[in-house]
């Protein structure tokens, strides 16, 4: 929606008997374009008291897609927002609160916006109410941002891709007009704190997937060598994939077509810190390292993260040399860094969540933009 | 002859009805010897060079019937007498013109012999109808652009209400053919089809005991006569707009008219017209600008989004003599009226809004049997067949894409109109997939999620179709010199289809956002019929005239009731009579009449509403509704004070009965049912003074004093007289006390001045300028005060009154010669003084604006419904409201000012005020 100011009939207009004045248009007010914290190299993008998380850049680098819990919807839907590249008011939102979905909680965990408005997104629909946190439907859709609910179903989850069970998708990235890469995950809704009011979901990484949209629907394959990836990024001009793994301080790389993983670098972390996301541009990657401890609390094999002690850092890792460099040190949780495709800016989620590892209903997080973090 | 005079002559010729017009009247007279005043028998009376012919009887009297409306020549011949001739005798449809003559013997020289004297139509005692007539020439000279506006200027007419009755109680007759919208005349206009003004020859408004020939009305008849093609090609082309104005004076008005008529071959005459008009600011208002500088209307109070109108009309009429006594006519008219409807809820939605479209089609065939030229007891009349179809649809539409002015050049697409036409009430119990749930707009100046919606309509989808095939026979038999007998009948087979769905984004039974449950869709398809037969006689003895007739009306609702029994038909016998005479130079007419009309067919079918306050969400129809009726008594006096002026006084007493009202069956408003329950009384007096054109200037002043009461104001109001005992749940019916009716306008005064500046006026730009000014004064209409939440009455029903209203309209026309053509330029200005007339007020405050307590109450309610903080990245974030600058607008201190401003914006009294000054410029070419 493009804000349009009200046009008055000008003198030139009045001089002509045959031109219509534009005074039939709706009143539109522009949203605020400058934020209260926009000064300085680190810009806080969101102030939502609920969760804002999992940012990703649009293909053209002009916007930042992210998930957020909509404060105005009683159902606590998780929606997609689109922020301008430098921050400001969201310019587009997708929130499925249609009447037919009123009995559901809807979540959009993965999304990618192409240059021409092609929108890939995953929608998970769960029945509202206690004990109904497992999505009844999880679907990968192809649509246009202008008409997001006039859509083509590409995939229904869970599914099996070349023998690997995949229940969830994350971090979709367009690699061409009809091709994309995504992270396949498992989905585990069981809470580690069964008597807590909060509802948790954990997302154990499974494998990186490549998708191709064909006439009949979708062709999915796994990228060999990426099994167990907890986050990934296209790297080296899209020819390779860099990825992290849970409880592993190394950054790995495989060709886009798959192969044996190569540990590019080892990030020196204190305590039980984890790598909570990677993003690469060319041969330079940014990883987030956080003081997170993974624990099998219930002894049921489900590993839950918890915040430990230690520094939170954004580090640069060279795929060419393996050199690791601290870019920013801060407190709390910083996760899922994403490098702008057109600048050296990096967007990341700060606070509350554990990147791609887990979401917790009541844990607030926001997005921050680190201007010029990379040259 | 000056150019202006030539133009005036051309205009008068254009205004005159050509030969063979379908409206007919009579010509009577007495011929006496100029020297002895004795009657002359055997005088040959020839009208239009013998086309109509008769002779005087032994009393010297003659009578010609069935003369076409318009101007005619009259010639008198008798051997031994000097032939006499009069060129311009006007015959009016439905009236009898009297032309007496004194003939001089050839041997006698009388220097100043008045050969032919036309009887004064003002004083003619045979004119028993209280009729107000507007001719095409007057339509052209007055500041009016539609038929409704012209009628609204007549005494006793207020917003579609005739003499205090409800809207829709009148009939509309087009060329003798009834075209009433019987489906929803009371709420959606009485005419089944829009009639282009340039097609009209004359309009008559009859409000007293109208002829038994007319049915389907209890408060009046609007009789419209259209043009026939002339013997030579001629026409008018005009374009008008207000584009040269700027700012608030430019309302985006455009109107284009092309009308032409003439012969095709030797016999066939044709009239064609195309009339296109549009208005970007379709419902302008004089409401003051909001005071909050953030409100977009504070600096530009005039433009309203989604508020434009677009009307297209095209008509073609063919006239051809089929024999020496039979004339055939074929007439086709197609119209489309579409509107984007301003609703404050969607004022900030650039994409969607409410809209409506009405499509009308009319086809008629008319066979006119002309009277024989010499018969003393002729029979003549009209046989008509016709079909009209009216489709109406209202719902959600996309924002208009204007191509030129307010013209989109395409039919308005109503969301899911095709679904509505299928009338499938089972399939549409689910939420309609194309309808989105209303979202609170985020692009308002206030940001907060309240009051204003975006990206979705209200969920309303309403469609209906009303069609009628009508046959009608009207005959006139002359019974000697003094009696005319009128008789005939009609039968109309109707088809009604309706569909309504509200809150279409919700499944039926779901809890509606505004409370209550979403009602089921409603639909109907049935075939009612109406019929009528009448006989009426008009007799004259000297200056005493009698008219007496009786009409039988029939109404069959068609279909079956809930237990599959055929619904009962209804009949009504309606006698009507009038007597008139001249006493002391004044004409007195006393009339009485009983009238009946079938109810609006919309009340026979189930309806769904989105209104929880007064009407409930679902209203079961009542297919057993019967006639609404009225009895009216009237005494009229007509007198001339001096030559050229006249005064008419009409005193009337009208009793309405059986009008449709909503009667609750229990305390649940959803349980109410339409029944024939309302009664009403209208007592009033009309005074009309007219100074006919003298030296090119004329004046007409009409005043009305009236008292109109009823038990309810319209069919959707709960019948006030029924009460439910809260303890026993018994129904208590009190005496039928009447309250002032919504249209109880106590005093109304209209003054018209028309004229033309002399063509010899020294300041040439003004020489020949035609001037017409119309002033109105109306006392305020009544309304009912209620509490702020609307559930408690404050004072009596309709116990308060709106402020008085007034306006002045002006039309200036300067005739010009444009190349080979005559033409002119004109300025049409309405409400010249830009008076801010209050047409309504808030029922709780009695003022246009909501009071502070109301603003705070609704703002607080909205805040409590959505108290969530607004973060910086939200489109709702407004920096000025973030008092502590923490990037979040949170808490009452920061949010409530926004909600309060939004509430004030939402309740801003826009349509409480009438239209502002409207000026349009036009030019026309006559050819």
Tab-separated table of N, CA and C in Angstrom, chain B residues 6-120:
chain	number	residue	atom	x	y	z
B	6	UNK	N	-35.840	35.354	-30.988
B	6	UNK	CA	-35.837	34.148	-31.817
B	6	UNK	C	-35.554	32.915	-30.966
B	7	UNK	N	-34.582	33.103	-30.077
B	7	UNK	CA	-34.206	31.976	-29.242
B	7	UNK	C	-35.351	31.574	-28.321
B	8	UNK	N	-35.997	32.607	-27.788
B	8	UNK	CA	-37.126	32.316	-26.907
B	8	UNK	C	-38.218	31.593	-27.673
B	9	UNK	N	-38.411	32.029	-28.932
B	9	UNK	CA	-39.427	31.370	-29.745
B	9	UNK	C	-39.047	29.920	-29.995
B	10	UNK	N	-37.782	29.730	-30.306
B	10	UNK	CA	-37.317	28.354	-30.540
B	10	UNK	C	-37.492	27.518	-29.278
B	11	UNK	N	-37.158	28.144	-28.159
B	11	UNK	CA	-37.306	27.414	-26.903
B	11	UNK	C	-38.756	27.054	-26.653
B	12	UNK	N	-39.635	28.006	-26.972
B	12	UNK	CA	-41.049	27.713	-26.729
B	12	UNK	C	-41.544	26.640	-27.668
B	13	UNK	N	-41.014	26.642	-28.880
B	13	UNK	CA	-41.405	25.592	-29.824
B	13	UNK	C	-40.890	24.249	-29.335
B	14	UNK	N	-39.648	24.274	-28.805
B	14	UNK	CA	-39.101	23.034	-28.284
B	14	UNK	C	-39.931	22.539	-27.115
B	15	UNK	N	-40.393	23.517	-26.335
B	15	UNK	CA	-41.154	23.123	-25.158
B	15	UNK	C	-42.528	22.611	-25.535
B	16	UNK	N	-43.047	23.115	-26.631
B	16	UNK	CA	-44.397	22.703	-26.998
B	16	UNK	C	-44.416	21.245	-27.404
B	17	UNK	N	-45.500	20.626	-27.099
B	17	UNK	CA	-45.631	19.232	-27.455
B	17	UNK	C	-45.968	19.118	-28.929
B	18	UNK	N	-45.253	18.337	-29.660
B	18	UNK	CA	-45.566	18.190	-31.070
B	18	UNK	C	-46.903	17.502	-31.250
B	19	UNK	N	-47.348	17.556	-32.442
B	19	UNK	CA	-48.588	16.889	-32.790
B	19	UNK	C	-48.482	15.406	-32.450
B	20	UNK	N	-49.562	14.842	-32.112
B	20	UNK	CA	-49.664	13.424	-31.804
B	20	UNK	C	-49.047	13.045	-30.468
B	21	UNK	N	-48.884	14.057	-29.602
B	21	UNK	CA	-48.401	13.691	-28.285
B	21	UNK	C	-49.410	12.785	-27.610
B	22	UNK	N	-48.914	11.940	-26.713
B	22	UNK	CA	-49.808	10.937	-26.153
B	22	UNK	C	-50.716	11.460	-25.071
B	23	UNK	N	-50.423	12.646	-24.494
B	23	UNK	CA	-51.313	13.246	-23.528
B	23	UNK	C	-52.399	14.007	-24.268
B	24	UNK	N	-53.633	13.792	-23.894
B	24	UNK	CA	-54.721	14.457	-24.607
B	24	UNK	C	-55.610	15.228	-23.656
B	25	UNK	N	-56.272	16.215	-24.204
B	25	UNK	CA	-57.228	17.009	-23.449
B	25	UNK	C	-58.440	17.332	-24.323
B	26	UNK	N	-59.295	18.188	-23.829
B	26	UNK	CA	-60.500	18.508	-24.572
B	26	UNK	C	-60.627	19.993	-24.820
B	27	UNK	N	-61.475	20.326	-25.776
B	27	UNK	CA	-61.735	21.729	-26.102
B	27	UNK	C	-63.249	21.898	-26.179
B	28	UNK	N	-63.766	22.809	-25.383
B	28	UNK	CA	-65.203	23.078	-25.403
B	28	UNK	C	-65.416	24.573	-25.601
B	29	UNK	N	-66.631	24.940	-25.978
B	29	UNK	CA	-66.906	26.355	-26.119
B	29	UNK	C	-68.336	26.616	-26.562
B	30	UNK	N	-68.652	27.877	-26.559
B	30	UNK	CA	-69.968	28.304	-26.993
B	30	UNK	C	-69.806	29.460	-27.954
B	31	UNK	N	-70.513	29.418	-29.063
B	31	UNK	CA	-70.410	30.460	-30.075
B	31	UNK	C	-71.732	31.230	-30.106
B	32	UNK	N	-71.610	32.542	-29.949
B	32	UNK	CA	-72.809	33.382	-29.945
B	32	UNK	C	-72.665	34.484	-30.985
B	33	UNK	N	-73.810	35.038	-31.308
B	33	UNK	CA	-73.846	36.166	-32.243
B	33	UNK	C	-73.333	37.405	-31.516
B	34	UNK	N	-72.392	38.104	-32.136
B	34	UNK	CA	-71.750	39.235	-31.465
B	34	UNK	C	-72.714	40.376	-31.214
B	35	UNK	N	-73.736	40.471	-32.021
B	35	UNK	CA	-74.632	41.607	-31.845
B	35	UNK	C	-75.807	41.287	-30.931
B	36	UNK	N	-76.207	40.012	-30.877
B	36	UNK	CA	-77.386	39.673	-30.080
B	36	UNK	C	-77.083	38.731	-28.925
B	37	UNK	N	-75.870	38.158	-28.896
B	37	UNK	CA	-75.474	37.158	-27.905
B	37	UNK	C	-76.328	35.895	-27.966
B	38	UNK	N	-77.016	35.686	-29.086
B	38	UNK	CA	-77.779	34.458	-29.223
B	38	UNK	C	-76.853	33.349	-29.745
B	39	UNK	N	-77.133	32.132	-29.287
B	39	UNK	CA	-76.288	31.024	-29.755
B	39	UNK	C	-76.395	30.844	-31.255
B	40	UNK	N	-75.278	30.423	-31.863
B	40	UNK	CA	-75.271	30.138	-33.298
B	40	UNK	C	-75.051	28.637	-33.458
B	41	UNK	N	-75.944	27.991	-34.107
B	41	UNK	CA	-75.778	26.562	-34.365
B	41	UNK	C	-75.135	26.349	-35.723
B	42	UNK	N	-74.565	25.171	-35.904
B	42	UNK	CA	-74.002	24.802	-37.193
B	42	UNK	C	-72.694	25.472	-37.535
B	43	UNK	N	-72.056	26.081	-36.570
B	43	UNK	CA	-70.746	26.675	-36.832
B	43	UNK	C	-69.719	25.539	-36.968
B	44	UNK	N	-68.942	25.587	-38.031
B	44	UNK	CA	-67.906	24.569	-38.235
B	44	UNK	C	-66.689	24.912	-37.369
B	45	UNK	N	-66.323	23.948	-36.513
B	45	UNK	CA	-65.182	24.114	-35.618
B	45	UNK	C	-64.057	23.231	-36.152
B	46	UNK	N	-62.988	23.844	-36.602
B	46	UNK	CA	-61.870	23.087	-37.166
B	46	UNK	C	-60.600	23.373	-36.351
B	47	UNK	N	-60.017	22.327	-35.899
B	47	UNK	CA	-58.753	22.438	-35.174
B	47	UNK	C	-57.650	21.879	-36.070
B	48	UNK	N	-56.600	22.636	-36.156
B	48	UNK	CA	-55.448	22.228	-36.970
B	48	UNK	C	-55.883	21.935	-38.404
B	49	UNK	N	-56.505	22.919	-38.989
B	49	UNK	CA	-56.899	22.865	-40.400
B	49	UNK	C	-57.804	21.682	-40.702
B	50	UNK	N	-58.659	21.375	-39.781
B	50	UNK	CA	-59.650	20.351	-40.042
B	50	UNK	C	-59.260	18.960	-39.596
B	51	UNK	N	-58.101	18.821	-39.011
B	51	UNK	CA	-57.723	17.499	-38.511
B	51	UNK	C	-58.732	17.038	-37.457
B	52	UNK	N	-59.224	17.986	-36.680
B	52	UNK	CA	-60.297	17.700	-35.727
B	52	UNK	C	-61.448	18.635	-36.073
B	53	UNK	N	-62.629	18.072	-36.138
B	53	UNK	CA	-63.732	18.833	-36.686
B	53	UNK	C	-65.013	18.517	-35.927
B	54	UNK	N	-65.808	19.554	-35.691
B	54	UNK	CA	-67.159	19.344	-35.163
B	54	UNK	C	-67.987	20.577	-35.513
B	55	UNK	N	-69.250	20.596	-35.096
B	55	UNK	CA	-70.113	21.759	-35.297
B	55	UNK	C	-70.840	22.073	-33.999
B	56	UNK	N	-71.275	23.300	-33.890
B	56	UNK	CA	-72.014	23.685	-32.692
B	56	UNK	C	-73.432	23.162	-32.778
B	57	UNK	N	-74.016	22.944	-31.571
B	57	UNK	CA	-75.387	22.458	-31.521
B	57	UNK	C	-76.352	23.640	-31.463
B	58	UNK	N	-77.603	23.333	-31.173
B	58	UNK	CA	-78.602	24.398	-31.177
B	58	UNK	C	-78.381	25.398	-30.059
B	59	UNK	N	-77.620	25.032	-29.044
B	59	UNK	CA	-77.286	25.971	-27.971
B	59	UNK	C	-75.993	26.711	-28.264
B	60	UNK	N	-75.432	26.451	-29.450
B	60	UNK	CA	-74.200	27.115	-29.839
B	60	UNK	C	-72.955	26.504	-29.217
B	61	UNK	N	-73.117	25.341	-28.619
B	61	UNK	CA	-71.974	24.745	-27.909
B	61	UNK	C	-71.318	23.650	-28.729
B	62	UNK	N	-70.074	23.466	-28.512
B	62	UNK	CA	-69.324	22.409	-29.183
B	62	UNK	C	-68.370	21.757	-28.188
B	63	UNK	N	-67.914	20.587	-28.557
B	63	UNK	CA	-66.926	19.900	-27.703
B	63	UNK	C	-66.080	18.978	-28.568
B	64	UNK	N	-64.780	19.123	-28.436
B	64	UNK	CA	-63.833	18.225	-29.102
B	64	UNK	C	-63.036	17.503	-28.027
B	65	UNK	N	-62.892	16.199	-28.176
B	65	UNK	CA	-62.188	15.392	-27.188
B	65	UNK	C	-60.935	14.787	-27.818
B	66	UNK	N	-60.042	14.398	-27.010
B	66	UNK	CA	-58.858	13.681	-27.487
B	66	UNK	C	-57.895	14.518	-28.281
B	67	UNK	N	-57.867	15.816	-28.009
B	67	UNK	CA	-56.885	16.659	-28.699
B	67	UNK	C	-55.514	16.473	-28.057
B	68	UNK	N	-54.495	16.335	-28.870
B	68	UNK	CA	-53.158	16.144	-28.307
B	68	UNK	C	-52.736	17.356	-27.490
B	69	UNK	N	-51.994	17.084	-26.442
B	69	UNK	CA	-51.458	18.162	-25.624
B	69	UNK	C	-50.543	19.045	-26.460
B	70	UNK	N	-50.665	20.352	-26.282
B	70	UNK	CA	-49.808	21.262	-27.022
B	70	UNK	C	-50.608	22.433	-27.565
B	71	UNK	N	-50.024	23.161	-28.495
B	71	UNK	CA	-50.665	24.343	-29.060
B	71	UNK	C	-51.325	23.996	-30.402
B	72	UNK	N	-52.522	24.561	-30.612
B	72	UNK	CA	-53.297	24.234	-31.803
B	72	UNK	C	-53.911	25.512	-32.389
B	73	UNK	N	-54.328	25.386	-33.628
B	73	UNK	CA	-55.068	26.484	-34.261
B	73	UNK	C	-56.549	26.126	-34.272
B	74	UNK	N	-57.348	27.148	-34.098
B	74	UNK	CA	-58.802	26.963	-34.065
B	74	UNK	C	-59.426	27.902	-35.089
B	75	UNK	N	-60.271	27.336	-35.936
B	75	UNK	CA	-60.942	28.157	-36.951
B	75	UNK	C	-62.446	27.929	-36.878
B	76	UNK	N	-63.223	29.036	-36.997
B	76	UNK	CA	-64.684	28.955	-36.937
B	76	UNK	C	-65.257	29.512	-38.244
B	77	UNK	N	-66.180	28.790	-38.812
B	77	UNK	CA	-66.795	29.218	-40.066
B	77	UNK	C	-68.302	28.986	-40.024
B	78	UNK	N	-69.027	29.972	-40.529
B	78	UNK	CA	-70.489	29.826	-40.657
B	78	UNK	C	-70.904	30.802	-41.748
B	79	UNK	N	-71.593	30.313	-42.728
B	79	UNK	CA	-72.024	31.222	-43.776
B	79	UNK	C	-72.786	32.406	-43.184
B	80	UNK	N	-72.449	33.578	-43.631
B	80	UNK	CA	-73.090	34.791	-43.154
B	80	UNK	C	-72.333	35.472	-42.041
B	81	UNK	N	-71.337	34.780	-41.510
B	81	UNK	CA	-70.548	35.358	-40.432
B	81	UNK	C	-69.093	35.486	-40.865
B	82	UNK	N	-68.410	36.418	-40.253
B	82	UNK	CA	-67.017	36.626	-40.584
B	82	UNK	C	-66.212	35.460	-39.975
B	83	UNK	N	-65.420	34.744	-40.782
B	83	UNK	CA	-64.618	33.638	-40.244
B	83	UNK	C	-63.677	34.150	-39.150
B	84	UNK	N	-63.524	33.345	-38.106
B	84	UNK	CA	-62.628	33.718	-37.013
B	84	UNK	C	-61.560	32.648	-36.838
B	85	UNK	N	-60.448	33.088	-36.308
B	85	UNK	CA	-59.321	32.159	-36.191
B	85	UNK	C	-58.479	32.546	-34.974
B	86	UNK	N	-58.003	31.544	-34.263
B	86	UNK	CA	-57.050	31.776	-33.161
B	86	UNK	C	-55.904	30.782	-33.321
B	87	UNK	N	-54.691	31.302	-33.248
B	87	UNK	CA	-53.525	30.472	-33.601
B	87	UNK	C	-52.997	29.602	-32.465
B	88	UNK	N	-52.963	30.105	-31.278
B	88	UNK	CA	-52.271	29.352	-30.209
B	88	UNK	C	-53.225	29.090	-29.040
B	89	UNK	N	-53.912	28.003	-29.155
B	89	UNK	CA	-54.739	27.556	-28.037
B	89	UNK	C	-54.049	26.352	-27.408
B	90	UNK	N	-53.789	26.458	-26.138
B	90	UNK	CA	-53.034	25.389	-25.477
B	90	UNK	C	-53.984	24.337	-24.915
B	91	UNK	N	-53.721	23.124	-25.283
B	91	UNK	CA	-54.440	21.985	-24.735
B	91	UNK	C	-53.505	21.277	-23.761
B	92	UNK	N	-53.992	21.050	-22.561
B	92	UNK	CA	-53.183	20.377	-21.558
B	92	UNK	C	-53.726	18.967	-21.332
B	93	UNK	N	-52.824	18.065	-21.115
B	93	UNK	CA	-53.231	16.668	-20.919
B	93	UNK	C	-54.143	16.548	-19.715
B	94	UNK	N	-55.251	15.877	-19.910
B	94	UNK	CA	-56.165	15.628	-18.807
B	94	UNK	C	-57.033	16.811	-18.446
B	95	UNK	N	-56.937	17.903	-19.187
B	95	UNK	CA	-57.735	19.085	-18.870
B	95	UNK	C	-58.624	19.445	-20.059
B	96	UNK	N	-59.624	20.213	-19.746
B	96	UNK	CA	-60.518	20.688	-20.802
B	96	UNK	C	-60.349	22.191	-20.923
B	97	UNK	N	-59.993	22.632	-22.085
B	97	UNK	CA	-59.824	24.054	-22.343
B	97	UNK	C	-61.129	24.610	-22.940
B	98	UNK	N	-61.485	25.781	-22.464
B	98	UNK	CA	-62.722	26.376	-22.972
B	98	UNK	C	-62.378	27.561	-23.869
B	99	UNK	N	-62.949	27.562	-25.058
B	99	UNK	CA	-62.732	28.655	-25.997
B	99	UNK	C	-64.091	29.101	-26.524
B	100	UNK	N	-64.610	30.184	-25.972
B	100	UNK	CA	-65.878	30.749	-26.428
B	100	UNK	C	-65.615	31.757	-27.543
B	101	UNK	N	-66.634	31.979	-28.352
B	101	UNK	CA	-66.429	32.894	-29.473
B	101	UNK	C	-67.682	33.730	-29.725
B	102	UNK	N	-67.441	34.925	-30.129
B	102	UNK	CA	-68.548	35.797	-30.588
B	102	UNK	C	-68.262	36.109	-32.055
B	103	UNK	N	-69.177	35.750	-32.911
B	103	UNK	CA	-68.953	35.927	-34.349
B	103	UNK	C	-69.810	37.090	-34.857
B	104	UNK	N	-69.198	37.917	-35.655
B	104	UNK	CA	-69.896	39.059	-36.212
B	104	UNK	C	-70.463	38.725	-37.594
B	105	UNK	N	-71.680	39.178	-37.807
B	105	UNK	CA	-72.268	38.965	-39.131
B	105	UNK	C	-71.512	39.811	-40.151
B	106	UNK	N	-71.433	39.300	-41.363
B	106	UNK	CA	-70.662	39.983	-42.395
B	106	UNK	C	-71.196	41.387	-42.636
B	107	UNK	N	-72.478	41.543	-42.401
B	107	UNK	CA	-73.065	42.860	-42.673
B	107	UNK	C	-72.829	43.832	-41.544
B	108	UNK	N	-72.383	43.330	-40.407
B	108	UNK	CA	-72.219	44.190	-39.237
B	108	UNK	C	-70.753	44.519	-39.062
B	109	UNK	N	-70.463	45.741	-38.858
B	109	UNK	CA	-69.086	46.161	-38.627
B	109	UNK	C	-68.892	46.412	-37.137
B	110	UNK	N	-68.109	45.521	-36.504
B	110	UNK	CA	-67.779	45.710	-35.087
B	110	UNK	C	-66.285	45.970	-34.997
B	111	UNK	N	-65.976	47.119	-34.507
B	111	UNK	CA	-64.575	47.523	-34.530
B	111	UNK	C	-63.701	46.662	-33.635
B	112	UNK	N	-64.118	46.364	-32.430
B	112	UNK	CA	-63.266	45.633	-31.494
B	112	UNK	C	-63.968	44.359	-31.055
B	113	UNK	N	-64.025	43.470	-31.955
B	113	UNK	CA	-64.677	42.203	-31.677
B	113	UNK	C	-63.638	41.204	-31.164
B	114	UNK	N	-63.878	40.678	-29.972
B	114	UNK	CA	-63.001	39.626	-29.470
B	114	UNK	C	-63.539	38.308	-29.983
B	115	UNK	N	-62.890	37.831	-30.994
B	115	UNK	CA	-63.463	36.709	-31.721
B	115	UNK	C	-63.495	35.439	-30.882
B	116	UNK	N	-62.420	35.141	-30.233
B	116	UNK	CA	-62.345	33.876	-29.504
B	116	UNK	C	-61.780	34.147	-28.134
B	117	UNK	N	-62.446	33.734	-27.118
B	117	UNK	CA	-61.942	33.895	-25.759
B	117	UNK	C	-61.687	32.540	-25.126
B	118	UNK	N	-60.454	32.300	-24.778
B	118	UNK	CA	-60.111	31.030	-24.155
B	118	UNK	C	-60.401	31.117	-22.670
B	119	UNK	N	-61.082	30.124	-22.173
B	119	UNK	CA	-61.474	30.127	-20.777
B	119	UNK	C	-60.250	30.098	-19.876
B	120	UNK	N	-60.324	30.852	-18.821
B	120	UNK	CA	-59.225	30.923	-17.874
B	120	UNK	C	-59.027	29.564	-17.187
